[in-house]
CSV table of C-alpha atoms in Angstrom, one decimal:
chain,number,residue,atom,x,y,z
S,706,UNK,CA,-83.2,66.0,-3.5
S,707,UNK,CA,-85.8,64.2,-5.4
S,708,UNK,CA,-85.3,60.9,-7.1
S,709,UNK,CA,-85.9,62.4,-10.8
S,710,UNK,CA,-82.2,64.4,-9.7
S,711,UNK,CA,-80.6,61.9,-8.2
S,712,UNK,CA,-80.3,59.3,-10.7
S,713,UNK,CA,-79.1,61.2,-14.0
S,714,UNK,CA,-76.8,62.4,-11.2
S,715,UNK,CA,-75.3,58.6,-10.9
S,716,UNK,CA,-75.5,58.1,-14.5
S,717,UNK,CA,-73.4,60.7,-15.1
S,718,UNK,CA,-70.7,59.9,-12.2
S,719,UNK,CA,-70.2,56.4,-12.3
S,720,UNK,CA,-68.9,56.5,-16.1
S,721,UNK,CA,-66.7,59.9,-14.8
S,722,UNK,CA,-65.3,57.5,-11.9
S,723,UNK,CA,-64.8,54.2,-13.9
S,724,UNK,CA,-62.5,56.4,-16.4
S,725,UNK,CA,-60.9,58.6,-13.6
S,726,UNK,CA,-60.0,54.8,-11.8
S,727,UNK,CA,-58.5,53.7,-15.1
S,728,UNK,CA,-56.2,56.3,-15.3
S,729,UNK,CA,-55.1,55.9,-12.0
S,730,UNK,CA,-55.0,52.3,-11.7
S,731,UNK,CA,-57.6,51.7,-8.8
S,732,UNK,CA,-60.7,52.5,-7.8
S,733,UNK,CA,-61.6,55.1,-5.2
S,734,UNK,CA,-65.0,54.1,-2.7
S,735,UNK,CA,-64.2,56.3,-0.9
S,736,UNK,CA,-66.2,58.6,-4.2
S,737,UNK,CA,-69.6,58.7,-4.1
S,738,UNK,CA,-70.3,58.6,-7.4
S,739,UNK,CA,-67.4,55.6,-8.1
S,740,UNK,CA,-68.7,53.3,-5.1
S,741,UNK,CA,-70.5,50.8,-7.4
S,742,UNK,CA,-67.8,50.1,-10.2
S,743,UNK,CA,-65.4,50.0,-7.5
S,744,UNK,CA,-67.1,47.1,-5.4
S,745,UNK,CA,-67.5,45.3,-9.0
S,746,UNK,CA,-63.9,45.6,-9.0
S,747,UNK,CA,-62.4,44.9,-5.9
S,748,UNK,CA,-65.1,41.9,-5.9
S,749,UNK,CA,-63.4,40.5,-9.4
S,750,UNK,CA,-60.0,41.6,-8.0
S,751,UNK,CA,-60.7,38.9,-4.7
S,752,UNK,CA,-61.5,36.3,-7.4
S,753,UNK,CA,-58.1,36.9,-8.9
S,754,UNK,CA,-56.8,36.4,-5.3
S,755,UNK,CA,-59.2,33.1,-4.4
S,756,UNK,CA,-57.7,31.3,-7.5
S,757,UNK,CA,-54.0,32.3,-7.1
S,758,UNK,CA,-54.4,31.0,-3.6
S,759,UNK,CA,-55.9,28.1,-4.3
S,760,UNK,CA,-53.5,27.0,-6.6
S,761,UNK,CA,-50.6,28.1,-4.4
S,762,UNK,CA,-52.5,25.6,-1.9
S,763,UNK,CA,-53.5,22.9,-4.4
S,764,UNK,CA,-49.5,23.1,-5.8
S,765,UNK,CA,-48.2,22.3,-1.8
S,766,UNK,CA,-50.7,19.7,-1.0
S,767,UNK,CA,-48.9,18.4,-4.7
S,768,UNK,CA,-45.8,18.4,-3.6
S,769,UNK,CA,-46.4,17.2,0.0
S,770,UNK,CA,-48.3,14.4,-1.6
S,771,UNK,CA,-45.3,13.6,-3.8
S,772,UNK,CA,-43.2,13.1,-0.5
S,773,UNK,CA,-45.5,10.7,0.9
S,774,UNK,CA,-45.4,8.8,-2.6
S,775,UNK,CA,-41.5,8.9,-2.0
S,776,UNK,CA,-41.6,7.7,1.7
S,777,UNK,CA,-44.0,4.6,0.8
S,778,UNK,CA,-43.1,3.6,-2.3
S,779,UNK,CA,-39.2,4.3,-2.5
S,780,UNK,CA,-37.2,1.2,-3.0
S,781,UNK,CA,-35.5,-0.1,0.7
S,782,UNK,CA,-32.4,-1.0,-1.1
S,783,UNK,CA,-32.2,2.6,-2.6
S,784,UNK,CA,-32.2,3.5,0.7
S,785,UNK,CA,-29.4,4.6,2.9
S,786,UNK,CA,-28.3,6.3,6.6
S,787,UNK,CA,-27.3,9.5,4.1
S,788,UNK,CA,-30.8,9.6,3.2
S,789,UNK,CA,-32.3,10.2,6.4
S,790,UNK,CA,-29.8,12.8,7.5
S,791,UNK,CA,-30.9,14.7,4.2
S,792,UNK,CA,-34.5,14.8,5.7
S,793,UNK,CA,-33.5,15.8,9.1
S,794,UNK,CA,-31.8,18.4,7.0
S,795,UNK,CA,-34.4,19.6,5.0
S,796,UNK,CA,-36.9,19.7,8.3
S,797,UNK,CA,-34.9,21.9,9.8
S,798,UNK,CA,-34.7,24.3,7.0
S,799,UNK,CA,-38.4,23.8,6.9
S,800,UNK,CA,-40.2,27.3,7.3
S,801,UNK,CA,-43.8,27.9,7.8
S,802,UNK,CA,-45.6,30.1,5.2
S,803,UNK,CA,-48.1,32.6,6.5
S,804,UNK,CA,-49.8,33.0,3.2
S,805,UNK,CA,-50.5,29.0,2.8
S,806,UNK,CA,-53.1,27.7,5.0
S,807,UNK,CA,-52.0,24.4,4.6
S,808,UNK,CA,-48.3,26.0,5.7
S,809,UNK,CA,-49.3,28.0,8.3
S,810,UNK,CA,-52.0,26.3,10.2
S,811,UNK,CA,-51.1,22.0,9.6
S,812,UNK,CA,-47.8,22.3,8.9
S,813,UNK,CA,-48.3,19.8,6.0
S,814,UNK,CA,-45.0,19.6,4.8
S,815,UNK,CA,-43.2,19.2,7.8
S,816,UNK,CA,-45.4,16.7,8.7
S,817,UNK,CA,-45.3,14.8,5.3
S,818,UNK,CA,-41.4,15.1,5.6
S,819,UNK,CA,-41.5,13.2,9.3
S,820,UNK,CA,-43.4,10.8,8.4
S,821,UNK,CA,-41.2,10.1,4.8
S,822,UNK,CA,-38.5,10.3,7.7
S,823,UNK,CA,-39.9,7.5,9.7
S,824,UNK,CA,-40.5,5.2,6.8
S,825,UNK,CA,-37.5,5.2,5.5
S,826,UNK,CA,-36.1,4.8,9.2
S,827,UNK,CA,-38.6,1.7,9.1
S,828,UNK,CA,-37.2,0.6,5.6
S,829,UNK,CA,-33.5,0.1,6.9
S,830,UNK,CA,-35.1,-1.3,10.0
S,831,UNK,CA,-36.1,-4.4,8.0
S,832,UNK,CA,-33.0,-4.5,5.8
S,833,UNK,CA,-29.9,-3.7,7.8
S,834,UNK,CA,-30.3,-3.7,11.1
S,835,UNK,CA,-27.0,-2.5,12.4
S,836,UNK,CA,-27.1,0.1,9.8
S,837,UNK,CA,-30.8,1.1,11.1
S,838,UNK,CA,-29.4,1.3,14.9
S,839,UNK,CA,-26.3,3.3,14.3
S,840,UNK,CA,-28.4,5.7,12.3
S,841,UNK,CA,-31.3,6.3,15.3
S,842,UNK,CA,-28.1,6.6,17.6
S,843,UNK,CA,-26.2,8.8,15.7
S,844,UNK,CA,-29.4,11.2,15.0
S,845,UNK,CA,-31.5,10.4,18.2
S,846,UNK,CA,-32.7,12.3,20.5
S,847,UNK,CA,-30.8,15.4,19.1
S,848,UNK,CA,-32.5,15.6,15.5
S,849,UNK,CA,-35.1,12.8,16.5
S,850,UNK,CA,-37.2,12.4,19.1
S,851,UNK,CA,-36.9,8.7,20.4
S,852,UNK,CA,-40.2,7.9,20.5
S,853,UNK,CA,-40.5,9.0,17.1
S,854,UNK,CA,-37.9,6.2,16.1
S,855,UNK,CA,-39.6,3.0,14.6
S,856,UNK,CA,-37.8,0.9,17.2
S,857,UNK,CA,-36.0,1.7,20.0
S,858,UNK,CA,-34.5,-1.7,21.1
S,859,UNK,CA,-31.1,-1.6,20.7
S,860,UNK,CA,-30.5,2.0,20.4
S,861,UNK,CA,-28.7,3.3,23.3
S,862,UNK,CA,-30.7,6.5,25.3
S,863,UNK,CA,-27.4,9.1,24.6
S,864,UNK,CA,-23.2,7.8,23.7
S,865,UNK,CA,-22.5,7.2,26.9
S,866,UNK,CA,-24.8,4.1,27.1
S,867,UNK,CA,-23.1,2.7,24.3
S,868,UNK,CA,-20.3,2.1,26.3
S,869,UNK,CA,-20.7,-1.2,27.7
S,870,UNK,CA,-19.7,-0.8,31.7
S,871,UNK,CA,-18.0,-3.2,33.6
S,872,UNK,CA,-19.3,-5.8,35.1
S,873,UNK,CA,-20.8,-5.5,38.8
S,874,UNK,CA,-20.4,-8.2,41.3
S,875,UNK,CA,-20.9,-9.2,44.8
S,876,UNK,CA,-20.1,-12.1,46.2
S,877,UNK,CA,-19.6,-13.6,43.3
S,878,UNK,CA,-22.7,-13.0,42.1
S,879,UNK,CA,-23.3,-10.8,38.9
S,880,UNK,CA,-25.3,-7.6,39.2
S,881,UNK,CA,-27.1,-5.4,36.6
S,882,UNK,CA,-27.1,-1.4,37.1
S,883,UNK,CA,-29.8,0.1,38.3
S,884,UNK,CA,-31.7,2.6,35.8
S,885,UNK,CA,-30.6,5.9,36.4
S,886,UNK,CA,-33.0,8.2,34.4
S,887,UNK,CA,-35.5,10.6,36.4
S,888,UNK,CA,-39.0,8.5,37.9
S,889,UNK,CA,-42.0,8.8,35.6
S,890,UNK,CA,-45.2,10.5,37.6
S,891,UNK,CA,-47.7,8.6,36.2
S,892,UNK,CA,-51.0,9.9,36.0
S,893,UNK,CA,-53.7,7.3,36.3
S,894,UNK,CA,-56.7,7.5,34.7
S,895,UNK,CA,-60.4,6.2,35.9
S,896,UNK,CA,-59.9,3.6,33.8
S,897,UNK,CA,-56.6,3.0,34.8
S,898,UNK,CA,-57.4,2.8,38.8
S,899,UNK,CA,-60.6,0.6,38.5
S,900,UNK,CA,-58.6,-1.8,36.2
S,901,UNK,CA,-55.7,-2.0,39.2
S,902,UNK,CA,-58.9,-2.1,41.9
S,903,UNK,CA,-59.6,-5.6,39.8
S,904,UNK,CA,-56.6,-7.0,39.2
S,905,UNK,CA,-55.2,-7.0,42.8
S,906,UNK,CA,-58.2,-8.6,43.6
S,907,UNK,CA,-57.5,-11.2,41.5
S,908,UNK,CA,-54.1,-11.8,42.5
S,909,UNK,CA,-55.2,-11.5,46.2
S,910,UNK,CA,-57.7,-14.7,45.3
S,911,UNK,CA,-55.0,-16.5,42.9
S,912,UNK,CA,-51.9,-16.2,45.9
S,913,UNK,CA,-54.2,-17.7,48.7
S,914,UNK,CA,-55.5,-14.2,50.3
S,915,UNK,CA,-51.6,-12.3,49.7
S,916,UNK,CA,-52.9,-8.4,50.1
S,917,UNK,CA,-51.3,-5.4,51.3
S,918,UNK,CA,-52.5,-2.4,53.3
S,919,UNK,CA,-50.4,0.0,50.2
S,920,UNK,CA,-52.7,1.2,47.6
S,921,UNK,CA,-52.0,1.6,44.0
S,922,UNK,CA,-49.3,-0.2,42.4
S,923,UNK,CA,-47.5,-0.1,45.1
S,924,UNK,CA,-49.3,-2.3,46.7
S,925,UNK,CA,-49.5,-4.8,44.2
S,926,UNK,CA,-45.9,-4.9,44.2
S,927,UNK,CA,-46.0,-5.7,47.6
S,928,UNK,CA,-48.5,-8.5,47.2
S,929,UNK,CA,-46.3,-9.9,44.3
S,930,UNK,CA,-42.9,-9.7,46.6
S,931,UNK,CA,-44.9,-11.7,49.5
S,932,UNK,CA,-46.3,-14.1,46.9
S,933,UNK,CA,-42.5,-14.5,45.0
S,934,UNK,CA,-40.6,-14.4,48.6
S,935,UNK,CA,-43.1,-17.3,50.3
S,936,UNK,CA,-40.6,-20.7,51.2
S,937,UNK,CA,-40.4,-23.2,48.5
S,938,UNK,CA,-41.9,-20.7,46.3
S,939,UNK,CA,-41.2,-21.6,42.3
S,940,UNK,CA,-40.9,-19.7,38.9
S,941,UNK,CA,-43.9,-21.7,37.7
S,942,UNK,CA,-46.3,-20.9,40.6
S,943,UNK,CA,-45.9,-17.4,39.7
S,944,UNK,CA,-46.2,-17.9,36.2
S,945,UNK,CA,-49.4,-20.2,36.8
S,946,UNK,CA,-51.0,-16.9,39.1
S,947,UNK,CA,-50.2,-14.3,36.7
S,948,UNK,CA,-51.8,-16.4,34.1
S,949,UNK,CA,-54.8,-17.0,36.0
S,950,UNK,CA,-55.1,-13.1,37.0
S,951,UNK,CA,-55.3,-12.2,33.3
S,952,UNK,CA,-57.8,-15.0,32.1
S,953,UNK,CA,-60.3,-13.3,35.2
S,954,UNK,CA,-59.4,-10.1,33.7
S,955,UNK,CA,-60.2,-10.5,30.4
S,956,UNK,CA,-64.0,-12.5,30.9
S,957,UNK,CA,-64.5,-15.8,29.7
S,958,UNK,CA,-65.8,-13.8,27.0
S,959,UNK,CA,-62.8,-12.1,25.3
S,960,UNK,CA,-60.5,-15.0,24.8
S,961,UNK,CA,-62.3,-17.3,22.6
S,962,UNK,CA,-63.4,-14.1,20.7
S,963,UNK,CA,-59.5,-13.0,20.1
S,964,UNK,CA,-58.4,-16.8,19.1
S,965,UNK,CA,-60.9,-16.7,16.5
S,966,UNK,CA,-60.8,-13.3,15.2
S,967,UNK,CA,-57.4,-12.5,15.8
S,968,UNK,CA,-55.4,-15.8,15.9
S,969,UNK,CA,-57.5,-17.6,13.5
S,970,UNK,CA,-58.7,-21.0,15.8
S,971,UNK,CA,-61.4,-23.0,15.2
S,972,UNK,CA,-63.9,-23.3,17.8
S,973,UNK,CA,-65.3,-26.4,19.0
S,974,UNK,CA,-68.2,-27.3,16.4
S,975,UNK,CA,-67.8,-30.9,16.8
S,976,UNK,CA,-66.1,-30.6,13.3
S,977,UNK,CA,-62.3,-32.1,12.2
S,978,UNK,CA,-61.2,-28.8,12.3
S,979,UNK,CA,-61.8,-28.1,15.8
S,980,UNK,CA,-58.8,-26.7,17.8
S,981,UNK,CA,-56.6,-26.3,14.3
S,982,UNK,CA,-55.1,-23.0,14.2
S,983,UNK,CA,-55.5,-21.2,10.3
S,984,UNK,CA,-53.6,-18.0,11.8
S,985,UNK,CA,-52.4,-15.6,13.7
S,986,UNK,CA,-54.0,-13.3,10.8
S,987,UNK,CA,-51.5,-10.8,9.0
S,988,UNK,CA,-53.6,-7.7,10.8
S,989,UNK,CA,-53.6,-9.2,14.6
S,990,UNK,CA,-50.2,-8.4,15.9
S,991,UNK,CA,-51.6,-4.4,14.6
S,992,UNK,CA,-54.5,-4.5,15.7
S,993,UNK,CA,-53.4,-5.9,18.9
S,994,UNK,CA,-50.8,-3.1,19.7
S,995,UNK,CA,-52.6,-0.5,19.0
S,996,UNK,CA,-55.9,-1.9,21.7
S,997,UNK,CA,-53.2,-2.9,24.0
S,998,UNK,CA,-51.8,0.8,25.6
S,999,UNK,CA,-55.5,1.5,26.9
S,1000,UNK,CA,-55.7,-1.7,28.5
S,1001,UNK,CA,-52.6,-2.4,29.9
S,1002,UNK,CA,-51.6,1.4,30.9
S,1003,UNK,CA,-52.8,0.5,34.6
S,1004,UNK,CA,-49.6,-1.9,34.8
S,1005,UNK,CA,-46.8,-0.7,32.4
S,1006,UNK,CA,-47.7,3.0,32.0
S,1007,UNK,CA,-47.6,5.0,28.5
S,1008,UNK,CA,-47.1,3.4,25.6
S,1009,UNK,CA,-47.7,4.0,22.3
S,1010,UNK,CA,-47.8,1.5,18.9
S,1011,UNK,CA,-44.2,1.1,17.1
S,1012,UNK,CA,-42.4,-1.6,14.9
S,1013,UNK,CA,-40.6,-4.6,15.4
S,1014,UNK,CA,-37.1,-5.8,15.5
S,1015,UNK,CA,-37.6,-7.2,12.1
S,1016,UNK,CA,-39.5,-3.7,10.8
S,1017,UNK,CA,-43.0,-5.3,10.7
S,1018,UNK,CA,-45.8,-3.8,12.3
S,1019,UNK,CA,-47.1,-5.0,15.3
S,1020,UNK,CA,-44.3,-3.5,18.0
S,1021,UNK,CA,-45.2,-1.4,21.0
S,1022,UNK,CA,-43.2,0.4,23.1
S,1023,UNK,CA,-43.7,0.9,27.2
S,1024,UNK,CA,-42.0,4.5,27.5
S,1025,UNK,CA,-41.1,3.9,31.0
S,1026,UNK,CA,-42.1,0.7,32.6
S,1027,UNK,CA,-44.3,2.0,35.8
S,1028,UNK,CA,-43.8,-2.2,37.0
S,1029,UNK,CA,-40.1,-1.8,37.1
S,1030,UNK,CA,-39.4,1.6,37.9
S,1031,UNK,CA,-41.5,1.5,41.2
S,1032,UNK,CA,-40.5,-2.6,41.8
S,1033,UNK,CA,-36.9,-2.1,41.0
S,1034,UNK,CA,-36.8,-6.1,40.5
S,1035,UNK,CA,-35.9,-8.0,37.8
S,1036,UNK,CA,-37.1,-11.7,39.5
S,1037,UNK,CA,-40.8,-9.7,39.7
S,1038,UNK,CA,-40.4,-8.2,36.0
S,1039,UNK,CA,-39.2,-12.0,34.9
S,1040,UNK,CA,-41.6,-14.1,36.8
S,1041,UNK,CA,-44.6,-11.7,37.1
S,1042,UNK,CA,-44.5,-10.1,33.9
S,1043,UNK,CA,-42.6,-10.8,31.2
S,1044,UNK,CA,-42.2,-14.9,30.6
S,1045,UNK,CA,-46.3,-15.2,32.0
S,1046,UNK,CA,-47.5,-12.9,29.6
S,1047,UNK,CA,-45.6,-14.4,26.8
S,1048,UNK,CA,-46.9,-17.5,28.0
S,1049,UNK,CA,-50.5,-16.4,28.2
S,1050,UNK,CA,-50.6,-15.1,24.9
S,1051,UNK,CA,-49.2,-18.0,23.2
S,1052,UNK,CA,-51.4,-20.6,24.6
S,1053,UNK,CA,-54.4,-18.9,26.0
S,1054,UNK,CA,-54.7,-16.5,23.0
S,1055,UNK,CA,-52.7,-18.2,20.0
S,1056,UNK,CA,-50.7,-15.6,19.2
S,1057,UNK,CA,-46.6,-15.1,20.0
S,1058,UNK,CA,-45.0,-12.4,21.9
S,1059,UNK,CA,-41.7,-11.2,23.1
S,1060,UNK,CA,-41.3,-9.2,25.7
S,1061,UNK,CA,-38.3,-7.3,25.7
S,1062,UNK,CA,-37.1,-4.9,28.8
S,1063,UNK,CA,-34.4,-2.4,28.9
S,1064,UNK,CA,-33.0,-2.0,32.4
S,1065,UNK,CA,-30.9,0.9,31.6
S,1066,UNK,CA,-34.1,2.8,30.4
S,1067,UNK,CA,-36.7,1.0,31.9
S,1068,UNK,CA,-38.0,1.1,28.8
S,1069,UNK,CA,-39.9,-2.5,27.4
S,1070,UNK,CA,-40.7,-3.9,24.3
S,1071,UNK,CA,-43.8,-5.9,22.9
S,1072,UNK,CA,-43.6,-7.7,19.6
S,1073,UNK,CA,-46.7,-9.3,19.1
S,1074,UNK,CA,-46.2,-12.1,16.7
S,1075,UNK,CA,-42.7,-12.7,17.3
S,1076,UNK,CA,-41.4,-15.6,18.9
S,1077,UNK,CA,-39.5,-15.5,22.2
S,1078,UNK,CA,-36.4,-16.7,23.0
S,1079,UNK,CA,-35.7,-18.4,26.3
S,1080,UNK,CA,-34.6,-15.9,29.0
S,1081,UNK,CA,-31.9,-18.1,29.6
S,1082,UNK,CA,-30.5,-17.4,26.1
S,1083,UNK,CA,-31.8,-14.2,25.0
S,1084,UNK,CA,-28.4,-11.7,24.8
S,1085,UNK,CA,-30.6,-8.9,25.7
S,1086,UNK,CA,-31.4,-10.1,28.9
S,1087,UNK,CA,-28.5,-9.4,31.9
S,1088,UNK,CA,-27.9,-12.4,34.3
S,1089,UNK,CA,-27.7,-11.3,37.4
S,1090,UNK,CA,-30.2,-8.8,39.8
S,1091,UNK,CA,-30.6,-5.0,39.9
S,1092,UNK,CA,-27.8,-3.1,41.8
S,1093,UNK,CA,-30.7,-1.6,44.5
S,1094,UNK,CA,-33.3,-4.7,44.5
S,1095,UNK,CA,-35.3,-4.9,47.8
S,1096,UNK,CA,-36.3,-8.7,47.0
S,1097,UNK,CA,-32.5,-9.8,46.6
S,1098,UNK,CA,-31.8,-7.7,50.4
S,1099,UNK,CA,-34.7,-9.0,51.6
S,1100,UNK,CA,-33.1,-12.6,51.1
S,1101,UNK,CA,-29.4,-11.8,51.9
S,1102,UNK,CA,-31.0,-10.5,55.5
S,1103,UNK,CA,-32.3,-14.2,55.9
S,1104,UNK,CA,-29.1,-15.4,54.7
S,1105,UNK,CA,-30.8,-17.0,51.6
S,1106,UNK,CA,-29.0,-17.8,48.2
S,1107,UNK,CA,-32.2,-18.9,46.0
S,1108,UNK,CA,-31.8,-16.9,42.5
S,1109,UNK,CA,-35.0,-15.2,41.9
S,1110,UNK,CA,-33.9,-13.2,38.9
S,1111,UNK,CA,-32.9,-15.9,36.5
């Protein structure tokens, strides 16, 4: 057909189609002569359907954003153990929509709602206590997962740990029960194994040559039994190696660089103000837990940033204490761990911390900034060794009564 045809041909149908479309109430492409009007329309149809669905998008980022205003900004005094169950509530009621892709593929107000959830969780935290742990119990781990409490310290694993057991004794002498949650497999990464290669290198040069044929940690455990078993052997000695291991670890350089930057010491300059300490500043117990997991993993195993006894940030929680799990000896996690790295930190790095383990979970944790109470009065720590300790058998077989674990 030639071109002179064609085109009065068009002229003629698109006007027949666009008034055939309007009586029908759509547009047909599938007519020849209607194809062009009905792209036109279908295109300013999809605008119509781009702005409804932006606005449906923009109105649930509104009201997700409205619930994070609520969880930072709400009052703590307004806030109550009702109020949190009202979230768990509305999280599982919580549906995703298909036709919001803020719904459908982030979730948004799920998330927004969990992390109100945690706030206010943090806001008791800091103003009642008591009222904070018998919340997490009551609502942990069924409707929370305990890692997504702000603090898990005093908050006992399921009911049954709440009960307090009786006391175990043998001879006369107190005992704590062993943990009796499944092992952790710990997966160690590069980082991980050449950090360990180091370290029981270190303690191998800071015992007097203690090694062990047993690689991994098990083998430093070993080294550290040797080292804590060896005649006349003291709590200080220990703490004094453990120290020493961490200053090679960490360089001459890092120190001085964390007790100015973080702990807010003065350098010697030959000044007045040499040695005077002008912190810890309000962002280094923070900053300090959230650097410490990747650094420490090779020793405690996961852990992840949480808050503090007293709410503040700054807290960091071992999930499941890879020392203690595989040692199974609270002298090695007292003397070797816990009072040497409060130790270090306080005088080699200026900045307090209180270690805090949990032998029923094997759990630990780290409050940077917080001051420690001697082991010898802190409530949360049992008297007595573990039920199954191998150091404590290894010094009943000798016949020996020296108290490692206190």
């Amino acid at each position: 057909m030639k071109p002179s045809i064609v085109l009065p041909s068009l002229l003629v149908a698109v006007p027949c189609a666009a008034f055939q479309s309007m009586q029908c109430g759509r547009m047909h492409v599938g007519q020849r002569g209607g194809s062009l009007l009905s792209l036109d329309s279908s295109a300013s149809s999809n605008e119509v359907d781009w702005v409804s669905q932006l606005t449906a998008e923009a109105k649930e980022i509104g009201e997700c954003a409205n619930i994070l205003g609520s969880a930072l900004f709400q009052k703590s005094s307004e806030i109550g153990a009702e109020d949190i169950v009202r979230i768990c509530d509305t999280i599982d009621e919580t549906t995703t929509d298909p036709d919001l892709f803020v719904s459908r593929n982030l979730s948004l107000r799920r998330r927004a709602l969990e992390i109100q959830r945690y706030e206010w969780l943090a806001k008791l935290l800091k103003t009642d206590y008591d009222a904070y742990t018998a919340t997490a119990a009551f609502l942990s781990p069924s409707r929370i997962p305990r890692l997504a409490l702000p603090n898990v310290q005093d908050v006992p694993i399921h009911k049954e740990a709440a009960v307090v057991p009786d006391k175990l004794v043998e001879d006369g002498v107190p005992l704590v029960a062993d943990c009796e949650l499944e092992d952790m497999r710990y997966d160690d990464s590069p980082l991980d194994k050449l950090l360990l290669s180091i370290f029981r290198k270190l303690v191998t040069e800071n015992t007097g040559g203690v090694t062990s044929d047993k690689k991994s940690i098990e083998g430093l455990l070993e080294q550290g039994r040797t080292f804590m078993l060896q005649e006349g052997q003291t709590p200080e000695a220990q703490h004094k190696m453990v120290s020493d291991t961490l200053k090679g670890l960490m360089t001459p350089v890092l120190p001085p660089f964390y007790r100015i930057f973080m702990s807010g010491i003065v350098p010697k300059l030959g000044t007045d103000y040499d040695g005077k300490q002008f912190g810890p500043w309000f962002y280094a117990p923070f900053l300090t837990s959230f650097v410490t997991p990747t650094f420490f993993g090779f020793l405690v195993g996961p852990s992840k940033p949480n808050r503090r006894k007293d709410g503040e940030l700054g807290g960091l929680v071992v999930e499941k204490c890879k020392f203690l799990q595989e040692s199974g000896c609270k002298g090695l996690c007292l003397h070797q761990c816990k009072l040497p790295a409060q130790q270090f930190f306080k005088e080699e790095l200026g900045l307090p911390l209180t270690v805090t383990p949990n032998f029923v979970t094997q759990e630990c944790q780290w409050s940077f900034g917080e001051s420690p109470l001697p082991a010898d009065e802190d409530p949360s720590f049992p008297k007595g060794c573990l039920v199954g300790c191998e150091s404590r058998k290894a010094l009943v077989a000798v016949g020996s009564k020296a108290d490692l674990c206190n």
